[in-house]
Amino acid sequence: MKRKLFIAGAILALANTIMHAQQPALRRCGTTEYTNQLEAANPQYITNRQQIEDFTNQWIANNPQQAKSAAVITIPVVVHVVYKTNAENISDAQVLSQIPVLNKDFRRLNTDASNTPSVWQSIAADAGVEFCMASVDPNGNATNGIVRKLTTLNSFTGNNDNVKFTSLGGDDAWPSNRYLNIWVCNLTGGILGYATPPGFPADEDGVVIGYKYYGTTGTSLDPVYNKGRTATHEIGHWLNLEHIWGDDGTSCNGSDNVADTPNQAGENFGCPSFPNVSCSNGPNGDMFMNYMDYSDDGCMNLFTTGQKTRMLACLNGARSSILTPNGCGGSVVTPGECDTLTNVFNNDTLVLYLAQDNGNDAGYISGTNTYGDNAKADKFTGVPSNMFITGGLIGFGVAYTNNASRKVTAAAWNTSGTGGAPGSELATKDILINDINVGGLTAFSFSSAPSAPGSFYLGVRWTGFTSTDSIAIYTSTDRGSNTAWERWSDNTWHSYTDANGWDFVGLSHVIFPVLCPTATDVNEETNWAGVSVFPNPTDGNINVYLKLKNNDDVAIRVFNTVGQFVTGQSVNNTPGGTYNLDLAGQAPGIYFVEVKSGNISRTFKVVLTR
């Protein structure tokens, strides 16, 4: 066994259980059974969910006024129609009929809003969330947001998730950090749909709905489930809402973790008469008309203020990567622009880990150490096929040497190694240790940019280091799945979840590949020697550090989540200059800092807290 014990070094913030016994004619959501199954298979997901819940509670406590926010967040949607029969291959019109329903329900513009009992009208909320069909696919091509896939399978269930994988008869997800994936199929097992709350695998992330219960036309003929509210309910789960009666208990003992929804004994079916009292919750009784109950479509009509705040916490935390200044179109790379990928997001805790061997420090886990590791890398997937890997940025926390000629080599590898490990090198770039921007991001560009495969590794390797040389890369243990790899002294690659390595489950390196639509963009990319935005999260003051090789003026602009300009300035590029922006007067939430020089720009997400 290679090593097991470790201590935290430096810390930096950079940037199927029992089914219900009702008949299939009654609404049933498979989310609880589905997530329980995933957690039983991998207990790490339980940890992920608890971390998200902890963040949710903290964010809500720190942002008491966010429920009053009038800002609107737009989420791009891709609908995968997986069909075997003509009936299952629903029309474009049926696919598109769902979007207006979602926008009305989440914006409190539904025509039946007046049916909310008067006692709850004051807490019925405009969630400030809208949806649109994706207009650009992951490869930068125009799309209507509808993907059709013929299958040989008769049906799908929530027990195996086959509908989400091409290799299993379904259709692979589009990058879930950019799109809300919805699969429409022949869904059996007595359920109308199911969803993944945040914290589960990216390639399974999204919502699945039976073709008879999606939209408001075509095959959506069920007399009680033909108003599109199955999708409203399931997307509520996707945004971290629970069933209103609570999934963590039975008969009055559950909680949906929302303060303004009444406690109730269990799910309601059909359309009860108001008040419907349970759990001594009179005189008003159950909020059976809430979208997160099991009532008929025609009986549902509200989210509460508390549910809105919980959804906003999700969009400012676990699902913050889906937010862009330009809504749907801004979710992907546009022609002529470069973009970055990352496995580390806002609110992650970034750490420099020190190994500990019999009480003696043995070097940095994600860097040099006495075990002789000679390379570290992170895996990136879902890469647009029309892009080139022009370089990257690496977050080094340590870099020192007594030899001015000592260097590390940034490298990109394909995934042809044993067990999907890094294989052949695609490109390399030498970096002198003394040129590393310690504590920030170190930028590099490949002299010959390789075409990006669907997945690849990016990282750094070194040779001939002595005890006076050391490097270390910041890592995060907040991610839901492991992306970090290391190469041992025998030149064999190992994932950090390897049984002979560290006992990490969700480790990621602070590494950002830079992707450009043409290899010729490399020349301009080399102008960027380093740029960082800190602190993140921030309580109002943002510092923008610039270290550009060119002499162009730099425009720094800040936008909110709906693309509105907040503040900014134009500056003369001074190598190593730091510029301050003040957001103290803005509402807490996510903001985008755009730094533009020439034709190249970087956009950084920052979280404003109080």
CSV table of N, CA, C and O in Angstrom, one decimal, residues 20-29 187-193 212-213 222-225 269 294 296:
chain,number,residue,atom,x,y,z
A,20,HIS,N,-44.5,3.3,-3.1
A,20,HIS,CA,-45.9,3.6,-2.6
A,20,HIS,C,-46.8,2.6,-3.2
A,20,HIS,O,-46.7,2.1,-4.3
A,21,ALA,N,-47.9,2.3,-2.4
A,21,ALA,CA,-48.8,1.2,-2.8
A,21,ALA,C,-49.9,1.7,-3.7
A,21,ALA,O,-50.8,0.9,-4.0
A,22,GLN,N,-49.9,2.9,-4.1
A,22,GLN,CA,-51.0,3.4,-4.9
A,22,GLN,C,-51.0,2.8,-6.3
A,22,GLN,O,-50.0,2.4,-6.8
A,23,GLN,N,-52.1,2.9,-7.0
A,23,GLN,CA,-52.3,2.4,-8.4
A,23,GLN,C,-51.5,3.4,-9.3
A,23,GLN,O,-51.3,4.5,-9.1
A,24,PRO,N,-51.1,2.8,-10.5
A,24,PRO,CA,-50.4,3.7,-11.5
A,24,PRO,C,-51.1,4.9,-12.0
A,24,PRO,O,-50.6,5.8,-12.5
A,25,ALA,N,-52.5,4.9,-11.8
A,25,ALA,CA,-53.3,6.0,-12.2
A,25,ALA,C,-53.0,7.2,-11.4
A,25,ALA,O,-53.4,8.3,-11.7
A,26,LEU,N,-52.3,7.1,-10.2
A,26,LEU,CA,-52.0,8.2,-9.4
A,26,LEU,C,-50.6,8.6,-9.6
A,26,LEU,O,-49.7,7.8,-9.9
A,27,ARG,N,-50.4,10.0,-9.4
A,27,ARG,CA,-49.0,10.5,-9.7
A,27,ARG,C,-48.0,9.8,-8.8
A,27,ARG,O,-48.2,9.6,-7.6
A,28,ARG,N,-46.9,9.4,-9.4
A,28,ARG,CA,-45.8,8.9,-8.7
A,28,ARG,C,-44.5,9.4,-9.3
A,28,ARG,O,-44.3,9.4,-10.5
A,29,CYS,N,-43.6,9.9,-8.4
A,29,CYS,CA,-42.3,10.4,-8.8
A,29,CYS,C,-41.3,9.4,-8.3
A,29,CYS,O,-41.3,8.9,-7.1
A,187,LEU,N,-41.4,5.4,-20.2
A,187,LEU,CA,-40.9,5.2,-18.8
A,187,LEU,C,-42.0,4.3,-18.1
A,187,LEU,O,-43.1,4.7,-18.0
A,188,THR,N,-41.5,3.2,-17.6
A,188,THR,CA,-42.4,2.2,-17.0
A,188,THR,C,-42.1,2.1,-15.5
A,188,THR,O,-41.2,2.8,-15.0
A,189,GLY,N,-42.8,1.2,-14.8
A,189,GLY,CA,-42.5,1.0,-13.4
A,189,GLY,C,-43.5,1.8,-12.5
A,189,GLY,O,-43.3,2.0,-11.3
A,190,GLY,N,-44.6,2.4,-13.1
A,190,GLY,CA,-45.6,3.1,-12.4
A,190,GLY,C,-45.2,4.5,-12.0
A,190,GLY,O,-45.8,5.1,-11.1
A,191,ILE,N,-44.2,5.1,-12.6
A,191,ILE,CA,-43.8,6.4,-12.3
A,191,ILE,C,-43.9,7.3,-13.5
A,191,ILE,O,-43.9,6.9,-14.7
A,192,LEU,N,-44.2,8.6,-13.2
A,192,LEU,CA,-44.3,9.6,-14.3
A,192,LEU,C,-43.0,10.2,-14.7
A,192,LEU,O,-42.8,10.6,-15.8
A,193,GLY,N,-42.1,10.3,-13.7
A,193,GLY,CA,-40.8,10.9,-14.0
A,193,GLY,C,-39.9,10.7,-12.8
A,193,GLY,O,-40.3,10.3,-11.7
A,212,LYS,N,-46.0,10.2,-22.1
A,212,LYS,CA,-47.4,10.5,-22.0
A,212,LYS,C,-47.6,11.6,-21.0
A,212,LYS,O,-48.8,12.1,-20.9
A,213,TYR,N,-46.6,12.1,-20.3
A,213,TYR,CA,-46.8,13.1,-19.3
A,213,TYR,C,-45.9,14.3,-19.5
A,213,TYR,O,-45.8,15.2,-18.6
A,222,ASP,N,-53.3,12.1,-20.8
A,222,ASP,CA,-53.9,11.7,-19.6
A,222,ASP,C,-54.7,12.8,-19.0
A,222,ASP,O,-54.2,14.0,-18.9
A,223,PRO,N,-55.9,12.6,-18.6
A,223,PRO,CA,-56.8,13.7,-18.2
A,223,PRO,C,-56.3,14.5,-17.0
A,223,PRO,O,-56.8,15.6,-16.7
A,224,VAL,N,-55.5,13.9,-16.1
A,224,VAL,CA,-55.0,14.6,-15.0
A,224,VAL,C,-53.5,15.0,-15.0
A,224,VAL,O,-53.1,15.7,-14.2
A,225,TYR,N,-52.8,14.5,-16.0
A,225,TYR,CA,-51.4,14.8,-16.1
A,225,TYR,C,-51.0,15.4,-17.5
A,225,TYR,O,-50.0,15.0,-18.1
A,269,PHE,N,-53.1,13.0,-3.3
A,269,PHE,CA,-53.4,12.6,-4.7
A,269,PHE,C,-54.7,13.3,-5.1
A,269,PHE,O,-55.5,13.7,-4.3
A,294,TYR,N,-48.1,15.5,-4.7
A,294,TYR,CA,-48.5,14.6,-5.8
A,294,TYR,C,-49.9,14.9,-6.4
A,294,TYR,O,-50.5,14.0,-7.0
A,296,ASP,N,-53.0,16.4,-8.7
A,296,ASP,CA,-53.2,16.4,-10.2
A,296,ASP,C,-52.6,17.7,-10.7
A,296,ASP,O,-52.5,18.7,-10.0
